[in-house]
Amino acid sequence: MITDELSAVPGVSSTSEQDYAAKGYHCLHEASPGSLPALAAIFRQRGFHLEHLTCLDMRADDDCMCLVYQFNRQDVPERHVIHSRLAPGEAGTSISEQFIGADWYEREVFDMFGVGFDGHPNLLRLLTDDDYIGHPLLKDFVDADPQRDVFAVDAKKDGVANEAANE
Amino acid sequence: MAEAHDNTEELLEQLGPLVHLSKLETLLNHARANSLWPLTFGLACCAIEMMAVGASRFDLDRIGAGVFRPSARQADVMILAGTISRKMAPVIQTLWDQMPAPKWAIAMGGCTIDGGPFKYPGQYAIVEGADKIIPVDVYVPGCPPRPEALFAGLLKLEEKIKAGRKGPEMVN
Amino acid sequence: MSSVPGPAMELVRDDEDRETYYLNMGPQHPSTHGVLRLRLHMEGERILSVFPVIGYGHRAHEKMAENRDYLMFLPNTSRIDYLSGMIYNLGYCQAIEKIMGIEVPERTEYIRIIVGELNRISSHLLWLGTYLLDLGGITPFLYCFDDRERILDILDSISGSRLTYCYGRFGGVTMDVDDAFLESTAAFCSYFHERLDEYEDLVTDNVIFRQRTEGVGPFSADLVQRFGLSGPCLRATGTRRDVRKDEPYGIYDRLDFEVPVGKTTNGDCFDRHTVRMAEMVQSLHLIEQAVRDIPDGPVMAAKVPKKIKPPAGDYYFAVESARGHFGMYIYSDGTDTPFRIKLRTPSFAHVSAMTEALVGTMLSDTISILGSIDIVIPEIDR
C-alpha cells in the first residue's frame, strides 16, 4: 500500500485505513484542493488510474463542497478515496495534466455542482446545454423553467429573466 | 369590396386543391401505408426493441416497413424510441422538419408519451412527452413495449394512413 | 463549442495552410450506437481532432436517486445500461445487501449467476450483430438477434421483462425459478456452443472483417491508465483484470472460469472482438456450473429491513458488466433516502478516450473503433 507516500504530501491532513469488506475501499484521505496534482502525480507514477471523480453538496451540514476522488490499481486492488473540501465558491485544482481522463469528470462536476477547476483546458458544461442556467445536483436547485417550450423564440431571454427573478 | 379581393387568395388556400381524385388517393394511401420507411432513430432503451422488431423473429419487412433510412429526407415515419432529453429536443425538431410530407410519427415507449419512468416533479433533463415538440400519430405504451406492441402500433398507423391522414398538414 | 447543431460541414484553412473541414457525426447516426455527437476536424479522410458532445441522453438518474428511497431507485438501475440491465439491477441489490449486511440464500446466488451471465451473452450478441452492421455485414445481425431472442425468452419467463429487468430485490430475487427454466437454460447452453463455432466461421475468419479490424485502433497501456479503461477494452491489451476475479461478489470466487485476454497485446479492434467471443464461452461455462450445482431453498432472505437506512458514510461497490467496471459510490446520511449515488460507468471513460484514440485514423477506421469499444450512450449521460 502506498499510504505512507501519499500522507507525506503537503496538504494531506489525514489518512485512515478502512475496512475493505464493509466500505469497499482501502484508504480514505483528507486533502486540500491544491495538493491534488501532487497526489495525482504519485498515483500516475505508481500505475494507478482514476476510477471516478465526483462532488458532494455538504453546504447544509458542513458548509463546504466535498470533492471525492477515487484511485485504484490494475494489478492488486488498492482503492484510495480522497475527500477534498472546498468552501462554497472556491475552485478545485484540475488533475487533467496527470490523468487526462479527469477532463470529463471535472467538466461534469462543474456542470452539476458549479465547482470550477483551476488549470482545466476547457471547462464547459458536459451533460446539459451549453447555455443552461443552474447546477442540477445542488441540493437547493430549482429548475428555472420546468417543461418550458424548448422552441420559444425568447427561451434564452426567459432563462436569464428567471435567474434574475430568483436572485 | 377591396377587402374581399384580398381575402380571395387566402380563401383559395384554405379550400385546398379544387380537384380531388378520390380513388387514386385511396390507392396512394394504401401504397403509402404498406411501404413505410422508418428513420433509424433510437434514443435509449426502446431502440433495442425497435431493432428487435426489425430483426428476424418479428421482421418488420413483412409489412413493408423494414427499410430503415438513416437520412430524414428519405424517411416517412419517425419512430421516437426512447427518452427525449432537453438537449435532444431541437435536434428532433430539425429532423422532423427535414422529413418531407407526407410524414408520420410514432411515440414508442412511456418516455415519449409523457415522460414515463423519468417523470417526477423537479425533472429538469427531459421533455415529458414527444407531443410537446412534434405532432404524434400513434402512441405505443410500454417500458419498453414488446416488439408485438410496436408492430401493433405500426399496423394502427397503417389504418390511419389508409383512412386518409397524411400528416400534420393536408398536402395533396 | 455550442451543442446546438450548427452547420454540418465547414471548410477552413487551418494554421498550417491545410484545407480542412469540420464534419458533424450524430447525434442521429446509424453508427454512433445512440445519441452521441462527434465533431470531427478532418483533412480528407483523416481525422485531425475529435470533440465528442454528450448529454443527449441525460435523464437525471443521479438526481432521481436523491429524491426517492433506495427501493424506489431499483427500476432506474436497469435503465442506465439497458443491455446489461440484469447485471446492473442485481449489482445495486448486492451493493445494498453488502452495506446493510443482508445475507442472501444460496439458491439466489446461483440464480443470480445464471441470469447475470445470460444477460452478458445477450449483450455481447447484440454488440456483435451491430458491430458487423456498422462494418457493412448485415447477415450476422439477424443470426445474433435470433439467438438473443432465445435468451430473452428464458429471462422473460421468470422476470416478465425482455430488456429492462427489475428482477432483483434486497435480499434475493422476485420469483423462484422452476425446472422448466433450468432445462431451457441447459438446452440453450448446448445449442449455443455449436452456434459460437458458426460465428467463428462466419465472422472471425472472414477476410474482410480481419482487414477492417486487425491493426485498427490499438490502445496502449498508457492510454488505458490515463483514461481508466476497463472491461474488454482493457483485457484486449493483455491485462488480465476482471472485477469478478479481483473483487469477487456473489459466488464468483467459488466457480471456475477464466478471464480471456487479447491474442496479440495490441489492444486493437480484432483483440476486442476475440475477447468478447471468448467471454461468451466463459459465461456459458459459468451458467452450466450454476445449473448443475444449484441447491434447493428459499430465494428471499429471512430478515430484510423494511426501511433501508445505511449507516452514515460512503461506500463503493463494483460489478463487471458487459462493458466493464460499473461502480456505485453511495454516500449515506443515515436516512432512507440516499444523499448521493454516483454511478461510475465504463462507457464514460471509453468515449473520453476516443478524443485521443481516434486522432490520425481514417473515417472508416473510426467507425470500426467506435463499434469495437461497445458503448451505450445513456450509460455515459446517465
CSV table of N, CA, C and O in Angstrom, one decimal, chain B residues 39-49 51-52 54-58 69-72 82-88 90-91 94-95 111 117-126 143-148, chain C residues 3-5 27-30 33-35 53-61 63-64 67-68 76 78-79 82-83 126 130 133 141-143 145-146 148-150 152-153 156 160-164 377-378 382:
chain,number,residue,atom,x,y,z
B,39,LEU,N,-37.3,6.1,-39.9
B,39,LEU,CA,-36.0,6.8,-39.7
B,39,LEU,C,-35.2,6.0,-38.7
B,39,LEU,O,-35.8,5.6,-37.7
B,40,THR,N,-34.0,5.7,-38.9
B,40,THR,CA,-33.2,5.0,-37.8
B,40,THR,C,-33.0,6.0,-36.7
B,40,THR,O,-32.1,6.9,-36.8
B,41,PHE,N,-33.8,5.9,-35.7
B,41,PHE,CA,-33.7,7.0,-34.7
B,41,PHE,C,-33.9,6.4,-33.3
B,41,PHE,O,-35.0,6.5,-32.7
B,42,GLY,N,-32.9,5.7,-32.8
B,42,GLY,CA,-33.0,5.2,-31.5
B,42,GLY,C,-32.4,6.1,-30.5
B,42,GLY,O,-31.3,6.6,-30.7
B,43,LEU,N,-33.1,6.4,-29.4
B,43,LEU,CA,-32.6,7.4,-28.4
B,43,LEU,C,-32.1,6.6,-27.2
B,43,LEU,O,-31.1,7.0,-26.7
B,44,ALA,N,-32.9,5.6,-26.7
B,44,ALA,CA,-32.5,4.9,-25.5
B,44,ALA,C,-33.0,3.5,-25.6
B,44,ALA,O,-33.0,2.9,-26.6
B,45,CYS,N,-33.4,3.0,-24.5
B,45,CYS,CA,-33.7,1.5,-24.4
B,45,CYS,C,-34.7,1.0,-25.4
B,45,CYS,O,-34.6,-0.1,-25.9
B,46,CYS,N,-35.7,1.8,-25.7
B,46,CYS,CA,-36.7,1.4,-26.7
B,46,CYS,C,-36.1,1.1,-28.1
B,46,CYS,O,-36.6,0.3,-28.9
B,47,ALA,N,-35.0,1.7,-28.3
B,47,ALA,CA,-34.3,1.5,-29.6
B,47,ALA,C,-34.0,0.0,-29.8
B,47,ALA,O,-34.0,-0.5,-30.9
B,48,ILE,N,-33.6,-0.7,-28.7
B,48,ILE,CA,-33.2,-2.1,-28.8
B,48,ILE,C,-34.4,-2.9,-29.2
B,48,ILE,O,-34.3,-3.8,-30.0
B,49,GLU,N,-35.6,-2.6,-28.6
B,49,GLU,CA,-36.8,-3.3,-29.0
B,49,GLU,C,-37.2,-3.0,-30.5
B,49,GLU,O,-37.7,-3.8,-31.2
B,51,MET,N,-35.0,-2.4,-32.8
B,51,MET,CA,-34.1,-3.2,-33.6
B,51,MET,C,-34.6,-4.7,-33.6
B,51,MET,O,-34.5,-5.3,-34.6
B,52,ALA,N,-35.1,-5.1,-32.5
B,52,ALA,CA,-35.6,-6.5,-32.4
B,52,ALA,C,-36.8,-6.7,-33.3
B,52,ALA,O,-37.0,-7.7,-33.9
B,54,GLY,N,-37.1,-5.2,-36.1
B,54,GLY,CA,-36.6,-5.2,-37.5
B,54,GLY,C,-35.8,-6.5,-37.8
B,54,GLY,O,-35.5,-6.8,-38.9
B,55,ALA,N,-35.5,-7.2,-36.7
B,55,ALA,CA,-34.7,-8.4,-36.9
B,55,ALA,C,-35.5,-9.7,-37.3
B,55,ALA,O,-36.7,-9.5,-37.7
B,56,SER,N,-34.9,-10.8,-37.2
B,56,SER,CA,-35.6,-12.0,-37.9
B,56,SER,C,-36.8,-12.5,-37.3
B,56,SER,O,-37.7,-13.0,-38.0
B,57,ARG,N,-37.0,-12.5,-35.9
B,57,ARG,CA,-38.2,-13.1,-35.4
B,57,ARG,C,-39.4,-12.3,-35.6
B,57,ARG,O,-40.5,-12.9,-35.9
B,58,PHE,N,-39.3,-11.0,-35.5
B,58,PHE,CA,-40.6,-10.2,-35.7
B,58,PHE,C,-40.7,-9.5,-37.1
B,58,PHE,O,-41.7,-9.2,-37.5
B,69,ARG,N,-34.1,4.1,-43.0
B,69,ARG,CA,-33.3,5.1,-43.7
B,69,ARG,C,-32.6,6.0,-42.7
B,69,ARG,O,-33.2,6.6,-41.8
B,70,PRO,N,-31.3,6.1,-42.8
B,70,PRO,CA,-30.6,7.0,-41.8
B,70,PRO,C,-30.8,8.5,-42.1
B,70,PRO,O,-30.7,9.3,-41.2
B,71,SER,N,-31.2,8.8,-43.3
B,71,SER,CA,-31.4,10.2,-43.6
B,71,SER,C,-32.8,10.6,-43.5
B,71,SER,O,-33.7,9.9,-44.0
B,72,ALA,N,-33.1,11.6,-42.8
B,72,ALA,CA,-34.5,12.0,-42.6
B,72,ALA,C,-35.2,12.4,-43.9
B,72,ALA,O,-36.4,12.3,-44.0
B,82,GLY,N,-37.4,6.1,-27.2
B,82,GLY,CA,-36.5,6.4,-26.1
B,82,GLY,C,-36.8,7.8,-25.5
B,82,GLY,O,-37.6,8.6,-26.1
B,83,THR,N,-36.2,8.1,-24.4
B,83,THR,CA,-36.5,9.3,-23.7
B,83,THR,C,-35.9,10.5,-24.5
B,83,THR,O,-34.8,10.4,-25.0
B,84,ILE,N,-36.7,11.6,-24.5
B,84,ILE,CA,-36.2,12.8,-25.2
B,84,ILE,C,-35.7,13.7,-24.2
B,84,ILE,O,-36.4,14.2,-23.3
B,85,SER,N,-34.3,13.9,-24.3
B,85,SER,CA,-33.7,14.9,-23.3
B,85,SER,C,-33.9,16.3,-23.9
B,85,SER,O,-34.1,16.5,-25.1
B,86,ARG,N,-33.8,17.3,-23.0
B,86,ARG,CA,-34.0,18.7,-23.4
B,86,ARG,C,-32.9,19.0,-24.5
B,86,ARG,O,-33.2,19.8,-25.4
B,87,LYS,N,-31.7,18.4,-24.3
B,87,LYS,CA,-30.7,18.8,-25.3
B,87,LYS,C,-31.0,18.2,-26.7
B,87,LYS,O,-30.6,18.7,-27.7
B,88,MET,N,-31.7,17.1,-26.7
B,88,MET,CA,-32.0,16.4,-27.9
B,88,MET,C,-33.2,17.0,-28.6
B,88,MET,O,-33.4,16.8,-29.8
B,90,PRO,N,-34.2,20.1,-29.8
B,90,PRO,CA,-34.1,20.8,-31.0
B,90,PRO,C,-33.6,19.9,-32.2
B,90,PRO,O,-34.0,20.2,-33.4
B,91,VAL,N,-32.8,18.9,-31.9
B,91,VAL,CA,-32.4,18.0,-32.9
B,91,VAL,C,-33.5,17.2,-33.5
B,91,VAL,O,-33.6,17.1,-34.7
B,94,THR,N,-35.4,19.5,-35.8
B,94,THR,CA,-34.7,19.6,-37.1
B,94,THR,C,-35.0,18.4,-38.0
B,94,THR,O,-35.3,18.6,-39.2
B,95,LEU,N,-34.9,17.2,-37.4
B,95,LEU,CA,-35.1,16.0,-38.2
B,95,LEU,C,-36.5,16.0,-38.7
B,95,LEU,O,-36.8,15.6,-39.8
B,111,CYS,N,-41.7,6.9,-22.1
B,111,CYS,CA,-41.0,8.2,-22.1
B,111,CYS,C,-41.5,9.2,-23.1
B,111,CYS,O,-41.5,10.4,-22.9
B,117,PRO,N,-41.0,6.6,-16.9
B,117,PRO,CA,-40.4,6.4,-15.5
B,117,PRO,C,-39.6,7.6,-15.1
B,117,PRO,O,-39.2,7.6,-13.9
B,118,PHE,N,-39.3,8.5,-16.0
B,118,PHE,CA,-38.4,9.6,-15.6
B,118,PHE,C,-39.2,10.9,-15.3
B,118,PHE,O,-38.6,11.9,-15.1
B,119,LYS,N,-40.5,10.7,-15.2
B,119,LYS,CA,-41.3,11.9,-14.9
B,119,LYS,C,-41.5,12.0,-13.4
B,119,LYS,O,-41.9,11.1,-12.8
B,120,TYR,N,-41.1,13.1,-12.9
B,120,TYR,CA,-41.4,13.4,-11.5
B,120,TYR,C,-41.3,14.9,-11.3
B,120,TYR,O,-40.6,15.6,-12.1
B,121,PRO,N,-41.9,15.5,-10.3
B,121,PRO,CA,-41.9,16.9,-10.1
B,121,PRO,C,-40.4,17.3,-9.8
B,121,PRO,O,-39.8,16.8,-8.9
B,122,GLY,N,-39.8,18.2,-10.7
B,122,GLY,CA,-38.4,18.6,-10.5
B,122,GLY,C,-37.5,17.9,-11.5
B,122,GLY,O,-36.3,18.1,-11.5
B,123,GLN,N,-38.1,17.2,-12.4
B,123,GLN,CA,-37.3,16.6,-13.5
B,123,GLN,C,-36.8,17.8,-14.4
B,123,GLN,O,-37.7,18.5,-14.9
B,124,TYR,N,-35.5,17.9,-14.6
B,124,TYR,CA,-35.0,19.0,-15.3
B,124,TYR,C,-34.5,18.6,-16.7
B,124,TYR,O,-34.2,19.5,-17.5
B,125,ALA,N,-34.3,17.3,-16.9
B,125,ALA,CA,-33.4,16.9,-18.0
B,125,ALA,C,-34.2,16.5,-19.2
B,125,ALA,O,-33.7,16.4,-20.3
B,126,ILE,N,-35.5,16.1,-19.1
B,126,ILE,CA,-36.2,15.5,-20.2
B,126,ILE,C,-37.4,16.3,-20.6
B,126,ILE,O,-37.9,17.2,-19.9
B,143,CYS,N,-42.6,-0.2,-21.3
B,143,CYS,CA,-41.3,0.3,-20.9
B,143,CYS,C,-40.3,-0.9,-20.9
B,143,CYS,O,-40.0,-1.4,-19.8
B,144,PRO,N,-39.7,-1.3,-22.0
B,144,PRO,CA,-40.1,-0.9,-23.3
B,144,PRO,C,-41.3,-1.7,-23.8
B,144,PRO,O,-41.5,-2.8,-23.3
B,145,PRO,N,-42.0,-1.2,-24.8
B,145,PRO,CA,-43.0,-2.0,-25.4
B,145,PRO,C,-42.5,-3.3,-26.0
B,145,PRO,O,-41.4,-3.3,-26.6
B,146,ARG,N,-43.2,-4.4,-25.9
B,146,ARG,CA,-42.8,-5.6,-26.5
B,146,ARG,C,-42.8,-5.4,-28.1
B,146,ARG,O,-43.5,-4.6,-28.6
B,147,PRO,N,-42.0,-6.1,-28.8
B,147,PRO,CA,-42.0,-5.9,-30.2
B,147,PRO,C,-43.4,-6.1,-30.8
B,147,PRO,O,-43.7,-5.4,-31.8
B,148,GLU,N,-44.2,-7.0,-30.3
B,148,GLU,CA,-45.5,-7.2,-30.8
B,148,GLU,C,-46.3,-5.9,-30.6
B,148,GLU,O,-47.2,-5.6,-31.5
C,3,SER,N,-23.6,23.3,-28.4
C,3,SER,CA,-24.1,22.0,-28.6
C,3,SER,C,-25.3,22.0,-29.5
C,3,SER,O,-25.8,21.0,-29.9
C,4,VAL,N,-25.8,23.2,-29.8
C,4,VAL,CA,-27.0,23.3,-30.7
C,4,VAL,C,-26.4,23.0,-32.1
C,4,VAL,O,-25.3,23.5,-32.5
C,5,PRO,N,-27.1,22.1,-32.8
C,5,PRO,CA,-26.5,21.7,-34.1
C,5,PRO,C,-26.2,22.9,-35.0
C,5,PRO,O,-27.1,23.6,-35.3
C,27,PRO,N,-26.0,13.8,-33.6
C,27,PRO,CA,-26.5,12.8,-32.7
C,27,PRO,C,-27.4,11.7,-33.3
C,27,PRO,O,-27.7,10.7,-32.7
C,28,GLN,N,-27.9,12.0,-34.5
C,28,GLN,CA,-28.7,10.9,-35.1
C,28,GLN,C,-27.8,10.3,-36.2
C,28,GLN,O,-27.5,11.0,-37.2
C,29,HIS,N,-27.4,9.1,-36.0
C,29,HIS,CA,-26.4,8.5,-36.9
C,29,HIS,C,-26.6,7.0,-36.7
C,29,HIS,O,-26.6,6.5,-35.6
C,30,PRO,N,-26.6,6.2,-37.8
C,30,PRO,CA,-26.7,4.8,-37.6
C,30,PRO,C,-25.5,4.1,-36.9
C,30,PRO,O,-25.7,3.1,-36.3
C,33,HIS,N,-24.3,4.3,-32.3
C,33,HIS,CA,-24.9,3.5,-31.2
C,33,HIS,C,-25.6,4.3,-30.2
C,33,HIS,O,-25.4,4.1,-29.0
C,34,GLY,N,-26.4,5.2,-30.6
C,34,GLY,CA,-27.2,6.0,-29.7
C,34,GLY,C,-26.9,7.5,-30.0
C,34,GLY,O,-26.5,7.8,-31.1
C,35,VAL,N,-27.3,8.3,-29.1
C,35,VAL,CA,-27.2,9.8,-29.4
C,35,VAL,C,-25.9,10.4,-28.9
C,35,VAL,O,-25.8,11.0,-27.9
C,53,VAL,N,-19.6,15.5,-28.2
C,53,VAL,CA,-20.6,16.2,-27.4
C,53,VAL,C,-21.5,15.2,-26.9
C,53,VAL,O,-22.2,14.5,-27.6
C,54,ILE,N,-21.6,15.1,-25.6
C,54,ILE,CA,-22.6,14.1,-25.0
C,54,ILE,C,-23.7,14.9,-24.2
C,54,ILE,O,-23.7,16.1,-24.2
C,55,GLY,N,-24.5,14.2,-23.6
C,55,GLY,CA,-25.6,14.8,-22.9
C,55,GLY,C,-27.0,14.7,-23.6
C,55,GLY,O,-28.0,15.1,-23.0
C,56,TYR,N,-27.0,14.1,-24.8
C,56,TYR,CA,-28.2,14.0,-25.5
C,56,TYR,C,-29.1,12.9,-24.9
C,56,TYR,O,-30.3,12.7,-25.3
C,57,GLY,N,-28.6,12.1,-24.0
C,57,GLY,CA,-29.4,11.0,-23.4
C,57,GLY,C,-29.4,11.3,-21.9
C,57,GLY,O,-29.7,10.3,-21.1
C,58,HIS,N,-29.2,12.5,-21.4
C,58,HIS,CA,-29.1,12.8,-20.0
C,58,HIS,C,-30.5,12.7,-19.4
C,58,HIS,O,-31.4,13.5,-19.8
C,59,ARG,N,-30.7,11.8,-18.5
C,59,ARG,CA,-32.1,11.6,-17.9
C,59,ARG,C,-32.1,11.8,-16.4
C,59,ARG,O,-33.1,11.5,-15.8
C,60,ALA,N,-31.1,12.3,-15.8
C,60,ALA,CA,-31.0,12.7,-14.4
C,60,ALA,C,-31.2,11.6,-13.4
C,60,ALA,O,-31.9,11.7,-12.5
C,61,HIS,N,-30.5,10.4,-13.7
C,61,HIS,CA,-30.6,9.3,-12.8
C,61,HIS,C,-30.1,9.7,-11.4
C,61,HIS,O,-30.7,9.3,-10.4
C,63,LYS,N,-29.9,12.6,-9.9
C,63,LYS,CA,-30.8,13.4,-9.2
C,63,LYS,C,-32.0,12.7,-8.7
C,63,LYS,O,-32.5,12.9,-7.6
C,64,MET,N,-32.5,11.7,-9.5
C,64,MET,CA,-33.6,10.9,-9.1
C,64,MET,C,-33.2,10.1,-7.9
C,64,MET,O,-34.1,9.8,-7.0
C,67,ASN,N,-34.1,11.8,-4.5
C,67,ASN,CA,-35.4,12.2,-4.0
C,67,ASN,C,-36.3,11.0,-4.0
C,67,ASN,O,-37.5,11.2,-4.0
C,68,ARG,N,-35.8,9.8,-3.8
C,68,ARG,CA,-36.6,8.7,-3.6
C,68,ARG,C,-35.8,7.7,-2.7
C,68,ARG,O,-34.6,7.8,-2.7
C,76,ASN,N,-34.7,2.2,-11.8
C,76,ASN,CA,-33.8,3.1,-12.6
C,76,ASN,C,-32.5,2.3,-13.0
C,76,ASN,O,-32.0,2.5,-14.1
C,78,SER,N,-31.7,-0.7,-14.1
C,78,SER,CA,-31.6,-1.4,-15.3
C,78,SER,C,-31.7,-0.6,-16.6
C,78,SER,O,-31.5,-1.0,-17.7
C,79,ARG,N,-32.1,0.7,-16.3
C,79,ARG,CA,-32.2,1.6,-17.5
C,79,ARG,C,-31.0,2.4,-17.7
C,79,ARG,O,-30.9,3.2,-18.7
C,82,TYR,N,-29.0,-0.5,-20.5
C,82,TYR,CA,-30.2,-1.4,-20.7
C,82,TYR,C,-29.7,-2.7,-21.3
C,82,TYR,O,-30.5,-3.7,-21.3
C,83,LEU,N,-28.5,-2.8,-21.8
C,83,LEU,CA,-28.1,-4.1,-22.4
C,83,LEU,C,-27.5,-5.0,-21.3
C,83,LEU,O,-27.5,-6.2,-21.5
C,126,LEU,N,-25.6,-8.7,-29.1
C,126,LEU,CA,-26.1,-7.5,-29.7
C,126,LEU,C,-24.9,-6.7,-30.2
C,126,LEU,O,-25.0,-6.1,-31.3
C,130,THR,N,-24.5,-5.6,-34.2
C,130,THR,CA,-24.4,-4.2,-34.6
C,130,THR,C,-23.0,-3.8,-35.1
C,130,THR,O,-22.9,-2.9,-35.9
C,133,LEU,N,-22.9,-4.8,-38.5
C,133,LEU,CA,-23.8,-4.0,-39.3
C,133,LEU,C,-23.1,-2.6,-39.6
C,133,LEU,O,-23.1,-2.1,-40.7
C,141,PHE,N,-26.2,-9.8,-38.0
C,141,PHE,CA,-27.2,-9.1,-37.2
C,141,PHE,C,-28.4,-10.0,-37.0
C,141,PHE,O,-28.9,-10.1,-35.9
C,142,LEU,N,-28.8,-10.6,-38.1
C,142,LEU,CA,-30.0,-11.4,-38.0
C,142,LEU,C,-29.8,-12.7,-37.2
C,142,LEU,O,-30.6,-13.1,-36.4
C,143,TYR,N,-28.6,-13.3,-37.4
C,143,TYR,CA,-28.3,-14.5,-36.6
C,143,TYR,C,-28.2,-14.2,-35.1
C,143,TYR,O,-28.8,-14.9,-34.2
C,145,PHE,N,-29.5,-11.7,-33.4
C,145,PHE,CA,-30.7,-11.3,-32.8
C,145,PHE,C,-31.6,-12.5,-32.6
C,145,PHE,O,-32.4,-12.6,-31.6
C,146,ASP,N,-31.5,-13.5,-33.4
C,146,ASP,CA,-32.3,-14.7,-33.3
C,146,ASP,C,-31.9,-15.4,-32.0
C,146,ASP,O,-32.7,-15.9,-31.2
C,148,ARG,N,-30.3,-14.1,-29.5
C,148,ARG,CA,-30.6,-13.2,-28.4
C,148,ARG,C,-32.1,-13.4,-28.0
C,148,ARG,O,-32.4,-13.4,-26.8
C,149,GLU,N,-33.0,-13.6,-29.0
C,149,GLU,CA,-34.4,-13.9,-28.6
C,149,GLU,C,-34.6,-15.1,-27.8
C,149,GLU,O,-35.4,-15.1,-26.9
C,150,ARG,N,-33.7,-16.1,-28.0
C,150,ARG,CA,-33.8,-17.3,-27.2
C,150,ARG,C,-33.5,-17.0,-25.7
C,150,ARG,O,-34.2,-17.5,-24.8
C,152,LEU,N,-33.7,-14.0,-24.4
C,152,LEU,CA,-34.8,-13.2,-23.8
C,152,LEU,C,-36.0,-13.9,-23.5
C,152,LEU,O,-36.7,-13.6,-22.5
C,153,ASP,N,-36.3,-15.0,-24.2
C,153,ASP,CA,-37.5,-15.8,-23.8
C,153,ASP,C,-37.3,-16.4,-22.4
C,153,ASP,O,-38.2,-16.5,-21.6
C,156,ASP,N,-37.5,-13.7,-19.9
C,156,ASP,CA,-38.8,-13.2,-19.8
C,156,ASP,C,-39.7,-14.1,-18.9
C,156,ASP,O,-40.6,-13.7,-18.2
C,160,GLY,N,-40.5,-11.4,-16.4
C,160,GLY,CA,-41.6,-10.7,-17.0
C,160,GLY,C,-41.1,-9.6,-18.0
C,160,GLY,O,-41.9,-8.9,-18.6
C,161,SER,N,-39.8,-9.3,-18.0
C,161,SER,CA,-39.3,-8.3,-18.9
C,161,SER,C,-38.3,-8.9,-19.9
C,161,SER,O,-37.7,-9.9,-19.6
C,162,ARG,N,-38.2,-8.2,-21.1
C,162,ARG,CA,-37.2,-8.6,-22.1
C,162,ARG,C,-35.9,-7.8,-22.0
C,162,ARG,O,-34.9,-8.3,-22.4
C,163,LEU,N,-36.0,-6.6,-21.5
C,163,LEU,CA,-34.9,-5.7,-21.6
C,163,LEU,C,-34.5,-5.0,-20.3
C,163,LEU,O,-33.4,-5.1,-19.9
C,164,THR,N,-35.5,-4.4,-19.7
C,164,THR,CA,-35.2,-3.6,-18.5
C,164,THR,C,-35.8,-4.4,-17.4
C,164,THR,O,-37.0,-4.2,-17.0
C,377,ILE,N,-24.9,4.9,-24.9
C,377,ILE,CA,-24.9,6.3,-24.5
C,377,ILE,C,-25.6,6.7,-23.3
C,377,ILE,O,-25.1,7.5,-22.5
C,378,PRO,N,-26.8,6.1,-23.0
C,378,PRO,CA,-27.5,6.5,-21.7
C,378,PRO,C,-26.6,6.2,-20.5
C,378,PRO,O,-26.8,6.8,-19.4
C,382,ARG,N,-26.2,9.2,-18.3
C,382,ARG,CA,-27.0,8.9,-17.0
C,382,ARG,C,-28.1,9.9,-16.9
C,382,ARG,O,-28.2,10.6,-15.9
